[in-house]
Short mmCIF file of C-alpha atoms in Angstrom, two decimals:
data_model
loop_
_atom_site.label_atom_id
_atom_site.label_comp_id
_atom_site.label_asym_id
_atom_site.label_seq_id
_atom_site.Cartn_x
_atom_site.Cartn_y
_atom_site.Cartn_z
CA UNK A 13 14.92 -70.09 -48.35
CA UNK A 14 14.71 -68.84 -51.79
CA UNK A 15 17.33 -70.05 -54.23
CA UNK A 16 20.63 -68.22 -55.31
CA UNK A 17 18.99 -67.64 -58.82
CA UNK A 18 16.19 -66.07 -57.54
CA UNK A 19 18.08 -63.94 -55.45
CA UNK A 20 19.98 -62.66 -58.39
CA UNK A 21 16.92 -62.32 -60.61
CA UNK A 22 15.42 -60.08 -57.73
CA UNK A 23 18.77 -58.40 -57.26
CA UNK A 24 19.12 -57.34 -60.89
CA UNK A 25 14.97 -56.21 -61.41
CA UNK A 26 15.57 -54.15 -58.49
CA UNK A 27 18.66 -52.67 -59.98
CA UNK A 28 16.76 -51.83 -63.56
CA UNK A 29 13.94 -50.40 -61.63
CA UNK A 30 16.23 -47.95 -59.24
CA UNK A 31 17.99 -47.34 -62.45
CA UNK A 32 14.34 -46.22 -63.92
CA UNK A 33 13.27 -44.04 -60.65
CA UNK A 34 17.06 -42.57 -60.47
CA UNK A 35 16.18 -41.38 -64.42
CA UNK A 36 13.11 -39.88 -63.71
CA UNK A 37 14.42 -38.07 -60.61
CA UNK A 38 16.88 -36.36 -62.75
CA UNK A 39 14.33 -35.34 -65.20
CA UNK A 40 11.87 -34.04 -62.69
CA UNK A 41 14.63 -31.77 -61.21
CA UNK A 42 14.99 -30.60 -64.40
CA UNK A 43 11.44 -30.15 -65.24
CA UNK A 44 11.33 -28.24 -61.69
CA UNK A 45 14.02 -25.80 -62.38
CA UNK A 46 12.29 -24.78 -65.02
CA UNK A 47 8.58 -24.68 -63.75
CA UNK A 48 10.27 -22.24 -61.03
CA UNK A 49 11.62 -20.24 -63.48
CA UNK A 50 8.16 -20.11 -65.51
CA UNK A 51 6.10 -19.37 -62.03
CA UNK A 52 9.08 -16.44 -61.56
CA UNK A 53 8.53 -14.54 -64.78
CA UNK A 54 4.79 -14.64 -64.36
CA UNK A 55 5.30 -12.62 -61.28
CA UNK A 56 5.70 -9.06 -62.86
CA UNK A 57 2.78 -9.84 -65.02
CA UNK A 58 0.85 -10.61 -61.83
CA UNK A 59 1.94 -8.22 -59.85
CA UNK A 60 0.96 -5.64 -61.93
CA UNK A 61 -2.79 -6.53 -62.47
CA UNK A 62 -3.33 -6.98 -58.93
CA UNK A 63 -2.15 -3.34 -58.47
CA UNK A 64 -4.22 -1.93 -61.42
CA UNK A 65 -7.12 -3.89 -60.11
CA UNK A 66 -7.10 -2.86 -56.17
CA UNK A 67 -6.65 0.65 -57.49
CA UNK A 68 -9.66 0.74 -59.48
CA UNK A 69 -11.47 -1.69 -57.23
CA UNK A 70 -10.68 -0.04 -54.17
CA UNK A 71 -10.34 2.98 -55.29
CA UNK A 72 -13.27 4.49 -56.95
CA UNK A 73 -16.49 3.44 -54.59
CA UNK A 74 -19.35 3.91 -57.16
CA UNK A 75 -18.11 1.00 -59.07
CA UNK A 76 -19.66 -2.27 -59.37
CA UNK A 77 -19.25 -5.47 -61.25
CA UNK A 78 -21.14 -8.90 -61.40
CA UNK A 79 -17.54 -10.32 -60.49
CA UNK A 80 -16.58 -8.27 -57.45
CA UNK A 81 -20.16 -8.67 -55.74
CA UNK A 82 -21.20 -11.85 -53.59
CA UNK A 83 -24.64 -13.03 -54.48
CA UNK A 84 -26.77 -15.59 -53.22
CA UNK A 85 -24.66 -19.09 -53.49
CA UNK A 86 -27.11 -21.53 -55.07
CA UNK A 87 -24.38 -23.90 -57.27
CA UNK A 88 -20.86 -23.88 -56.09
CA UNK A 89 -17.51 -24.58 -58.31
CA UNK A 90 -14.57 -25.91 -57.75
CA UNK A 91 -11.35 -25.80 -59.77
CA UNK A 92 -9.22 -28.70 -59.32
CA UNK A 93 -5.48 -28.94 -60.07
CA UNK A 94 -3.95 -32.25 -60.52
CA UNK A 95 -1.21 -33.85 -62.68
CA UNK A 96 -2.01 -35.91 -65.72
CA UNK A 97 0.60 -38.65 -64.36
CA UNK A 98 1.12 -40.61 -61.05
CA UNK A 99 4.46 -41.46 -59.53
CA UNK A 100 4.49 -38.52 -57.80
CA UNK A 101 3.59 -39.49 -54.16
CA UNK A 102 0.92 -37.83 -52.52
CA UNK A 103 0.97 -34.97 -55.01
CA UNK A 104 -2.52 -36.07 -56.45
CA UNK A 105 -4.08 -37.49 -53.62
CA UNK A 106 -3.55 -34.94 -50.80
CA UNK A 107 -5.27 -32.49 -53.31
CA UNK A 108 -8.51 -34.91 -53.46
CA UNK A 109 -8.68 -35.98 -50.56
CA UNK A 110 -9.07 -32.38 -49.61
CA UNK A 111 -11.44 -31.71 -52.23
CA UNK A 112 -13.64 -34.80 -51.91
CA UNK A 113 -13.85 -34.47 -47.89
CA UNK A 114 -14.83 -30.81 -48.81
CA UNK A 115 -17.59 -31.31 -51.20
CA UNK A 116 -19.40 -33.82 -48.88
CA UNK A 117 -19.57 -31.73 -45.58
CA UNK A 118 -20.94 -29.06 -47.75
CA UNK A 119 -22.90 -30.58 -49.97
CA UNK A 120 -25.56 -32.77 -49.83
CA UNK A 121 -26.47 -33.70 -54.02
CA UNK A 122 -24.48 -33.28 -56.87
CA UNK A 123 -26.53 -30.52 -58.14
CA UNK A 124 -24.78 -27.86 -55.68
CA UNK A 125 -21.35 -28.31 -57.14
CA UNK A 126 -19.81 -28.64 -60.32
CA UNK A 127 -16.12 -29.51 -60.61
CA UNK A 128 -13.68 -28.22 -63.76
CA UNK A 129 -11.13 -30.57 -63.71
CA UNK A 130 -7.66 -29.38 -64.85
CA UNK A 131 -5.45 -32.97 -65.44
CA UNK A 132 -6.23 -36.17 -65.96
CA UNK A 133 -5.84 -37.82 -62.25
CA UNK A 134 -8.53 -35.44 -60.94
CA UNK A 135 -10.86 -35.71 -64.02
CA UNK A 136 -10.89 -39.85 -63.70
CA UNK A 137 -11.05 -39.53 -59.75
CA UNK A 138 -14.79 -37.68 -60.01
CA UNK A 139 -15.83 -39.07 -62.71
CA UNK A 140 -15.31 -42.31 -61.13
CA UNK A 141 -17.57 -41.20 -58.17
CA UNK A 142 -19.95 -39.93 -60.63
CA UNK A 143 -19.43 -36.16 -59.26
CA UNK A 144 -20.66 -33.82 -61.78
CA UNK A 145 -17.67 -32.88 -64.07
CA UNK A 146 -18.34 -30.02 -66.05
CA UNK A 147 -15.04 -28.85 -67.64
CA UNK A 148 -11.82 -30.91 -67.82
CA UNK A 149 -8.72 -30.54 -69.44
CA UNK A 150 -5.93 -32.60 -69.61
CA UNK A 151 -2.37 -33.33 -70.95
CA UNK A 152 -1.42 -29.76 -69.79
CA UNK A 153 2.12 -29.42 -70.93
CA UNK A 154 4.93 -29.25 -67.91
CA UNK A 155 5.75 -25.78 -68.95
CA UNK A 156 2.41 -24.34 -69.64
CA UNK A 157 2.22 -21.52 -72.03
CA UNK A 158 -0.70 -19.32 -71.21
CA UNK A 159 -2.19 -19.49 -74.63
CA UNK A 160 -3.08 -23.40 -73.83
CA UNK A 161 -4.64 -22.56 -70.74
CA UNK A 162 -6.65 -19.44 -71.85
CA UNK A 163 -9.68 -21.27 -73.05
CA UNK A 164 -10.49 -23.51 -69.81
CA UNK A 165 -9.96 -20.02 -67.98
CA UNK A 166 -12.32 -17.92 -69.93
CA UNK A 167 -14.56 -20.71 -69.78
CA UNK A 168 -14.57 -20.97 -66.12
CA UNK A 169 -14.79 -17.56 -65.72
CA UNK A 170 -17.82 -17.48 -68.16
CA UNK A 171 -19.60 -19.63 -66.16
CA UNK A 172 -19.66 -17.56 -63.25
CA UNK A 173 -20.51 -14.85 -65.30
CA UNK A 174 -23.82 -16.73 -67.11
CA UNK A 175 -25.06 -17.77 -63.26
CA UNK A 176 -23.70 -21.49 -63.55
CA UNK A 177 -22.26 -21.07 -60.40
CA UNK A 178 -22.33 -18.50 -57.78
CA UNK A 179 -18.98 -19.04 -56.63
CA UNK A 180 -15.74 -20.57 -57.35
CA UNK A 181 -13.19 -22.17 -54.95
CA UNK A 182 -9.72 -23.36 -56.15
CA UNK A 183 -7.65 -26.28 -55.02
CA UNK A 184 -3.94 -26.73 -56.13
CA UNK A 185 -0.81 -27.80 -54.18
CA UNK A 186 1.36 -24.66 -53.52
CA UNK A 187 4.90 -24.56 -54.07
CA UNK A 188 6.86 -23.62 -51.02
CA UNK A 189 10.25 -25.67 -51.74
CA UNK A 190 11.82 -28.76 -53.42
CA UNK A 191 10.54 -30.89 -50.24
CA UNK A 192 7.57 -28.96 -49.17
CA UNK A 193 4.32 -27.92 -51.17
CA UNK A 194 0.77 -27.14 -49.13
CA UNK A 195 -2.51 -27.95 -50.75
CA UNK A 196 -4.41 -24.37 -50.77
CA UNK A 197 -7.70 -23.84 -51.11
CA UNK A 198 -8.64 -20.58 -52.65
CA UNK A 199 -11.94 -18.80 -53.08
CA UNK A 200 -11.75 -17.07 -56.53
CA UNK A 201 -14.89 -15.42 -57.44
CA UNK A 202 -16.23 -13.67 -56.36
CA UNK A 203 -13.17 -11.64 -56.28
CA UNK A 204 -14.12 -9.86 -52.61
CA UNK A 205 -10.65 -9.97 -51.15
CA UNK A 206 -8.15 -7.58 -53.40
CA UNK A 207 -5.64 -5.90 -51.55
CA UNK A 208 -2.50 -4.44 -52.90
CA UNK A 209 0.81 -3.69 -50.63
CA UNK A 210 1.54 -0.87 -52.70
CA UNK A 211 -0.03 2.75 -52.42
CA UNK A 212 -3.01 2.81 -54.61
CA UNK A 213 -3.25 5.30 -57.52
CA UNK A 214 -5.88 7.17 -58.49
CA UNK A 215 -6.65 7.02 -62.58
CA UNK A 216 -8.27 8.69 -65.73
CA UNK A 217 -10.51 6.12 -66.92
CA UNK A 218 -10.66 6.04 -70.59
CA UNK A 219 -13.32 5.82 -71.33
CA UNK A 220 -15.22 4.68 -67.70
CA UNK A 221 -14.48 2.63 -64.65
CA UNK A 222 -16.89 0.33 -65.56
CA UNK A 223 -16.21 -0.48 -68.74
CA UNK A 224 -12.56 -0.91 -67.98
CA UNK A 225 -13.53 -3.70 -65.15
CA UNK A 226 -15.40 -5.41 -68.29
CA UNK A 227 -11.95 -6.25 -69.63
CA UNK A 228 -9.85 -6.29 -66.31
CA UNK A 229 -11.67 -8.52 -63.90
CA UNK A 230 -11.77 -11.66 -66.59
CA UNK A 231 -8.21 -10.92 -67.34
CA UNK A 232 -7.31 -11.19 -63.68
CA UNK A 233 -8.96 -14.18 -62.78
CA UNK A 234 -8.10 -15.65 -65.81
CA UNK A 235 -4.57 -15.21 -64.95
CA UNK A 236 -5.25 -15.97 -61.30
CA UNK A 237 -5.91 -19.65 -62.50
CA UNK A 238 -2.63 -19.40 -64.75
CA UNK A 239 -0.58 -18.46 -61.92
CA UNK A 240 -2.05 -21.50 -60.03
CA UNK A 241 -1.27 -23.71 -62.41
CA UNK A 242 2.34 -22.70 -63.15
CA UNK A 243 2.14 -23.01 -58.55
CA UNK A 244 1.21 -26.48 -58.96
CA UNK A 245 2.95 -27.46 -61.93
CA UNK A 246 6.12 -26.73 -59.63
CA UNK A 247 5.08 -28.54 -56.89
CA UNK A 248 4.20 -31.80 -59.54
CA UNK A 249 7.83 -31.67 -60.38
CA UNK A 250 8.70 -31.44 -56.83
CA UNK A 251 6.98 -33.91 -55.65
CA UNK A 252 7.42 -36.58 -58.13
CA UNK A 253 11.41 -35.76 -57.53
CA UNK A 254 10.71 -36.72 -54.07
CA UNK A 255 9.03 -39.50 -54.70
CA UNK A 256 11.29 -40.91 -57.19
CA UNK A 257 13.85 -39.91 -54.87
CA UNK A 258 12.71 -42.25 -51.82
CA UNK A 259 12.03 -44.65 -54.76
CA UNK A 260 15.84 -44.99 -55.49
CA UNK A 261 16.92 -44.78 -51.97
CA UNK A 262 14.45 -47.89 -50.96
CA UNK A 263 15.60 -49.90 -54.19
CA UNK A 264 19.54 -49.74 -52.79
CA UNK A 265 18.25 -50.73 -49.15
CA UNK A 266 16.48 -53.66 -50.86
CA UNK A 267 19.70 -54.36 -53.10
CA UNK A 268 22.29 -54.37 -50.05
CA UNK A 269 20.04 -56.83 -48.18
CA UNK A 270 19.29 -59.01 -50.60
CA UNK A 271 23.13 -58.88 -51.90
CA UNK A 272 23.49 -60.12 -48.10
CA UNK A 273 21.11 -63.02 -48.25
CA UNK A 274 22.76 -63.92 -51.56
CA UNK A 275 26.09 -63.66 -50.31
CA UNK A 276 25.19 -66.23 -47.15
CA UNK A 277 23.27 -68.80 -49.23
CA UNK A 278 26.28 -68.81 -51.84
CA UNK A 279 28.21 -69.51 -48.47
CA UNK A 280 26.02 -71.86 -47.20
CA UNK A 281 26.15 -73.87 -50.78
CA UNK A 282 29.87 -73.92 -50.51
CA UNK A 283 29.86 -75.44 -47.01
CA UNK A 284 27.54 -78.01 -47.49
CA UNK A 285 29.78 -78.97 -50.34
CA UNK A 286 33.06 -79.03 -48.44
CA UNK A 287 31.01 -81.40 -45.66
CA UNK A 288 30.17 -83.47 -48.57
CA UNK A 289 33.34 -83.98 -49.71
CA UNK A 290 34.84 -84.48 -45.97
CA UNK A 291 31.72 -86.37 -45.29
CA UNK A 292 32.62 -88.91 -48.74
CA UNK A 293 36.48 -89.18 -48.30
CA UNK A 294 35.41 -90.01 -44.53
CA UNK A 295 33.36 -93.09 -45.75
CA UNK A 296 36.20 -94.18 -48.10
CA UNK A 297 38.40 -94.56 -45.15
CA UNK B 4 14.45 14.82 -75.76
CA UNK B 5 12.38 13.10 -72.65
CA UNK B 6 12.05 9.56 -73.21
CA UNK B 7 9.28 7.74 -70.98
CA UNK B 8 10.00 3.57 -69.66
CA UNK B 9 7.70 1.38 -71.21
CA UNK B 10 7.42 -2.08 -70.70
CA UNK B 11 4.31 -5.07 -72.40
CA UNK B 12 4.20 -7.79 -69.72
CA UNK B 13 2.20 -10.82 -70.98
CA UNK B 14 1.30 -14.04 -68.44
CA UNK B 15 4.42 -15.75 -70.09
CA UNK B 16 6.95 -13.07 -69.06
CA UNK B 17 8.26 -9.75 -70.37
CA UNK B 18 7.96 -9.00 -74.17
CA UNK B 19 9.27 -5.24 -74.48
CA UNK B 20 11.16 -2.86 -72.34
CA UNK B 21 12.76 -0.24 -73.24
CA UNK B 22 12.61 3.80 -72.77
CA UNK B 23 10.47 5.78 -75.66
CA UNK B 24 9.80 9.44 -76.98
CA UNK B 25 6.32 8.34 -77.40
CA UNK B 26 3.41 5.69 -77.52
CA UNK B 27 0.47 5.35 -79.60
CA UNK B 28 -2.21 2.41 -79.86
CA UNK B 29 -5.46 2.03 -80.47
CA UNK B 30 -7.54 1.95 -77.45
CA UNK B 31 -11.26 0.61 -77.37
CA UNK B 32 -12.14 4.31 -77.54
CA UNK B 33 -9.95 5.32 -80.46
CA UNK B 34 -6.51 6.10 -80.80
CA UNK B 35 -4.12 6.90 -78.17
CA UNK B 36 -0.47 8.90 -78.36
CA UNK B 37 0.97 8.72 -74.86
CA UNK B 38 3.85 11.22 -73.88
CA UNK B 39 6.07 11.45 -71.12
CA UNK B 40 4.62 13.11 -67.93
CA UNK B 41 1.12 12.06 -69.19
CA UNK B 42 -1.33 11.64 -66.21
CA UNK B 43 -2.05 8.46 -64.43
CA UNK B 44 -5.00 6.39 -66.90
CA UNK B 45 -5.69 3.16 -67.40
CA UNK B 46 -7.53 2.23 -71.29
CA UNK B 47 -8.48 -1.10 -72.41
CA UNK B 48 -7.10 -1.64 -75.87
CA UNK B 49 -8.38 -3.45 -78.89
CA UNK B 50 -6.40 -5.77 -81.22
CA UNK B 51 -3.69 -3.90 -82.78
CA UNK B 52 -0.22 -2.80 -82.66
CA UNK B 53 1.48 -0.40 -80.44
CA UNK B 54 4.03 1.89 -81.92
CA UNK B 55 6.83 3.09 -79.67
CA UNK B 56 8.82 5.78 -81.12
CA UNK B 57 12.46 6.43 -79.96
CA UNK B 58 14.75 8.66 -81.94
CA UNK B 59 14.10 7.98 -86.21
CA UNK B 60 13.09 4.79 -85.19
CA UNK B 61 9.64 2.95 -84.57
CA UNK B 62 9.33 -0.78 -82.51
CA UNK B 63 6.29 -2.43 -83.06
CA UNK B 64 4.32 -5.05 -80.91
CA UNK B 65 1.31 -6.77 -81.89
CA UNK B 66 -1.04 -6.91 -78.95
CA UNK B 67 -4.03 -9.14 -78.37
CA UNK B 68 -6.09 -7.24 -76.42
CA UNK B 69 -5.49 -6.55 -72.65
CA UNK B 70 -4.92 -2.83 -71.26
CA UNK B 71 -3.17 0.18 -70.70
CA UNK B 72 -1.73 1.60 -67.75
CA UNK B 73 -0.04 5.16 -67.85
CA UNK B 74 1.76 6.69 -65.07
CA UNK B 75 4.34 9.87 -65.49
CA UNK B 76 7.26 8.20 -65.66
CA UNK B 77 6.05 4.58 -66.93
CA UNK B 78 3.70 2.79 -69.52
CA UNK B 79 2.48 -0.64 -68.64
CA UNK B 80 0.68 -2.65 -71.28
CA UNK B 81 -0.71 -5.96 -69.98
CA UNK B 82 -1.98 -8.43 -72.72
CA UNK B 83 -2.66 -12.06 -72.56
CA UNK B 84 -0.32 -12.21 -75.00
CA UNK B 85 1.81 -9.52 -77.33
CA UNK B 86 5.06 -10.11 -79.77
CA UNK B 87 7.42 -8.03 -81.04
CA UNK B 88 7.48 -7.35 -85.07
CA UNK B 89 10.69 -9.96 -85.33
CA UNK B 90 9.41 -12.35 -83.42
CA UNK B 91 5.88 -13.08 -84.40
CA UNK B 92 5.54 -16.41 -86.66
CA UNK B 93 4.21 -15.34 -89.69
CA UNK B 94 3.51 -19.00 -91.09
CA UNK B 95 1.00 -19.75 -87.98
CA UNK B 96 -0.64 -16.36 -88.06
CA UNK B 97 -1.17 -17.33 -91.41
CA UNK B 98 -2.36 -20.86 -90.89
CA UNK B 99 -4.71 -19.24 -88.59
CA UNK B 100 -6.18 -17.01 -90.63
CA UNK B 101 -6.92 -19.38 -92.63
CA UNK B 102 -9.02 -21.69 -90.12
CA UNK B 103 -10.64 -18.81 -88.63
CA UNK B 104 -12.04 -18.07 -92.32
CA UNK B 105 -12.87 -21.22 -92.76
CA UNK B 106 -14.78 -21.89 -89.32
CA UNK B 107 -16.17 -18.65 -90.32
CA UNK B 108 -18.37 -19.79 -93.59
CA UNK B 109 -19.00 -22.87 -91.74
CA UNK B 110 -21.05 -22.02 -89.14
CA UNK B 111 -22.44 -18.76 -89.42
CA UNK B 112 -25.82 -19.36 -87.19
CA UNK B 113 -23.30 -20.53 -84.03
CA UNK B 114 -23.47 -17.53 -81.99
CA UNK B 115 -20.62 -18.10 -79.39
CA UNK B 116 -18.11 -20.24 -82.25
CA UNK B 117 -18.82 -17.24 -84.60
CA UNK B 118 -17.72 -14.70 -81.77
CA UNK B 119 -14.37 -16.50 -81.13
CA UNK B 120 -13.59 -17.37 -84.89
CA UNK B 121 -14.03 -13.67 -85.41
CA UNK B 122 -11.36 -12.62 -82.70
CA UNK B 123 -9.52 -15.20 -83.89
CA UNK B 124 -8.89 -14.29 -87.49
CA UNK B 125 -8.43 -10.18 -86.31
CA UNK B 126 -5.72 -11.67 -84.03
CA UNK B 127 -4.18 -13.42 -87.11
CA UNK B 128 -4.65 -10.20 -89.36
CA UNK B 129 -2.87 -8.45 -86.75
CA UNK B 130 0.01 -10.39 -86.16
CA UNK B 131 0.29 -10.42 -90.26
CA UNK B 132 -0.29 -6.43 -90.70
CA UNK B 133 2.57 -5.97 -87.51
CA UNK B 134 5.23 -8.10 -89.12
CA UNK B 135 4.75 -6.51 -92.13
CA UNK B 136 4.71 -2.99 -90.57
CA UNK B 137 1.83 -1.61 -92.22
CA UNK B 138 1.21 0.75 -89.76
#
């Protein structure tokens, strides 16, 4: 049986740790409040593209961009959304996992696929495996602004454009609650399924359909893969105040029992004393 | 007089809303005055500054880029990013100017760097020229 010191070393580690995880819980459900509110005021921005573009899209038939038709898929891309930290349970890993499992059923070398790799986790995790990386980014800050994200974007989208890849699939952990966030994949380009719940307007084009797609379509996918971002950025916070969470909980289950065991050994030292004592004065006798 | 809603959304939220007399920009095709009841259009619009006119008195918003939608009763202008005259920070437009001219004479054979430094500085210029008001 381990000794009462040790007891109370353990006792009071375990209490500077819970006091750590406790911290960082509170920060994250900060940090989450305010991702939400970032994700919320995207929405009208959002919103409103998608309309403009399924009303040009769908609306006038003789268009056609590079962007809105499939072609033959010869290189495939991926666009991976992962934190730059850990400590935030299966945030990370669910989203690889998926990926990872993914790639290999459909792909047999690394020259079908490339992966961009938004956050550091994700970048390390295929670059480990020696998967072919061609983009990354990381130390994203946790409220995003979209000017920090526009370059990676317009890159990405670029790339489809110049034929590096045919098309583009992206992963990211959705945001449904505080306790709940799905790993979605995405397909992104090319951009076959608009649909818009409103009724569709018909425009004046100034000064064509097609040169108003030029500047559209890259604007909407770029701020498709904003909108993901500010998704999964929530669901970080989320999950990393779930995490720490369970982490504080656990700590004060560990503390109470080992507060017990300390209690009985302390016990059991001050019996073994008294039966000393009785034992001694018995001897004297 | 009729007054039409207007409203510049940007990825980052809401910049400007507000209901105007009347609108004018610069659109890739040339200048653009938008009144109420004008028919549905969509333009995309260069770098520049849109003027909204209500009363004696004109708002300005730099915008970089991004398009124009019109429909009778509302103007949408989506741009990856936009500021109103008061709010744009005139030190880092500046400080950007300056690095785009300087990336500029560095590396003038760079086809794609060259592109970007170039769109860089007009953003700059803009945001400059709009808090000024020299429009």
């Amino acid at each position: 049986m381990a000794s009462l010191r040790d007891i109370k070393n353990r006792i009071t580690s375990t209490k500077k740790t819970s006091q750590i995880t406790k911290a960082m819980q509170m920060v994250s459900a900060a940090k989450m409040n305010k991702a939400e509110m970032n994700a919320k005021s995207f929405v009208p921005y959002m919103e409103k593209i998608q309309e403009v573009t399924a009303s040009i899209a769908l609306g006038s038939k003789d268009v056609s961009h590079p962007m809105l038709t499939s072609r033959p898929v010869k290189k495939t891309g991926y666009l991976v959304i992962t934190s730059d930290r850990g400590l935030a349970g299966a945030y990370n890993s669910n989203v690889l996992r998926n990926v990872y499992q993914t790639i290999q059923k459909r792909h047999k070398s690394p020259d079908e696929y490339a992966i961009i790799a938004i956050g550091r986790v994700g970048r390390d995790f295929f670059r480990k495996r020696n998967m072919n990386v061609i983009l990354d980014i990381v130390a994203v800050a946790d409220q995003p602004a979209f000017a920090e994200i526009k370059d990676i974007a317009s890159k990405t989208v670029g790339m489809f454009a110049d034929e590096t890849f045919d098309e583009l699939y992206m992963y990211y952990s959705h945001y449904v609650s505080a306790i709940q966030q799905d790993v979605t994949e995405k397909k992104l380009l090319p951009l076959t399924d608009i649909s818009s719940s409103k009724k569709l307007t018909s425009y004046e084009f100034e000064p064509s359909a097609e040169e108003i797609l030029k500047v559209l379509l890259p604007q909407y996918a770029e701020s498709l893969i904003y909108g993901a971002l500010l998704d999964s950025k929530a669901s970080e916070h989320a999950a990393r105040m779930t995490a720490m969470q369970n982490a504080t909980d656990n700590a004060k289950e560990l503390i109470n029992s080992l507060s017990l065991s300390y209690n009985r050994a302390r016990q059991a030292a001050i019996t073994q004393e008294i039966t000393e004592i009785v034992g001694g004065a018995a001897a004297l006798e | 007089m009729k007054t039409i809603k207007v409203s510049v959304v940007t990825p980052d939220g809401p910049v400007y809303e507000s209901d105007v007399e009347m609108v004018s920009t610069k659109a890739q095709s040339g200048e653009l005055g938008i009144l109420p009841g004008h028919i549905p259009m969509v333009a995309p619009l260069q770098i520049g500054a849109v003027r909204l006119k209500n009363g004696g008195k004109t708002d300005f918003v730099a915008v970089s880029g991004g398009f124009l939608e019109v429909r009778p009763e509302q103007v949408t202008i989506l741009a990856q990013s936009a500021e109103q005259a008061d709010e744009i920070d005139v030190e880092r437009a500046v400080r950007a100017k300056q690095r785009a001219e300087e990336r500029l004479n560095e590396q003038k054979r760079e086809n794609i760097d060259f592109r970007r430094a170039e769109l860089a500085l007009r953003r700059a210029i803009n945001r400059i020229e709009v808090s000024e008001r020299k429009f």
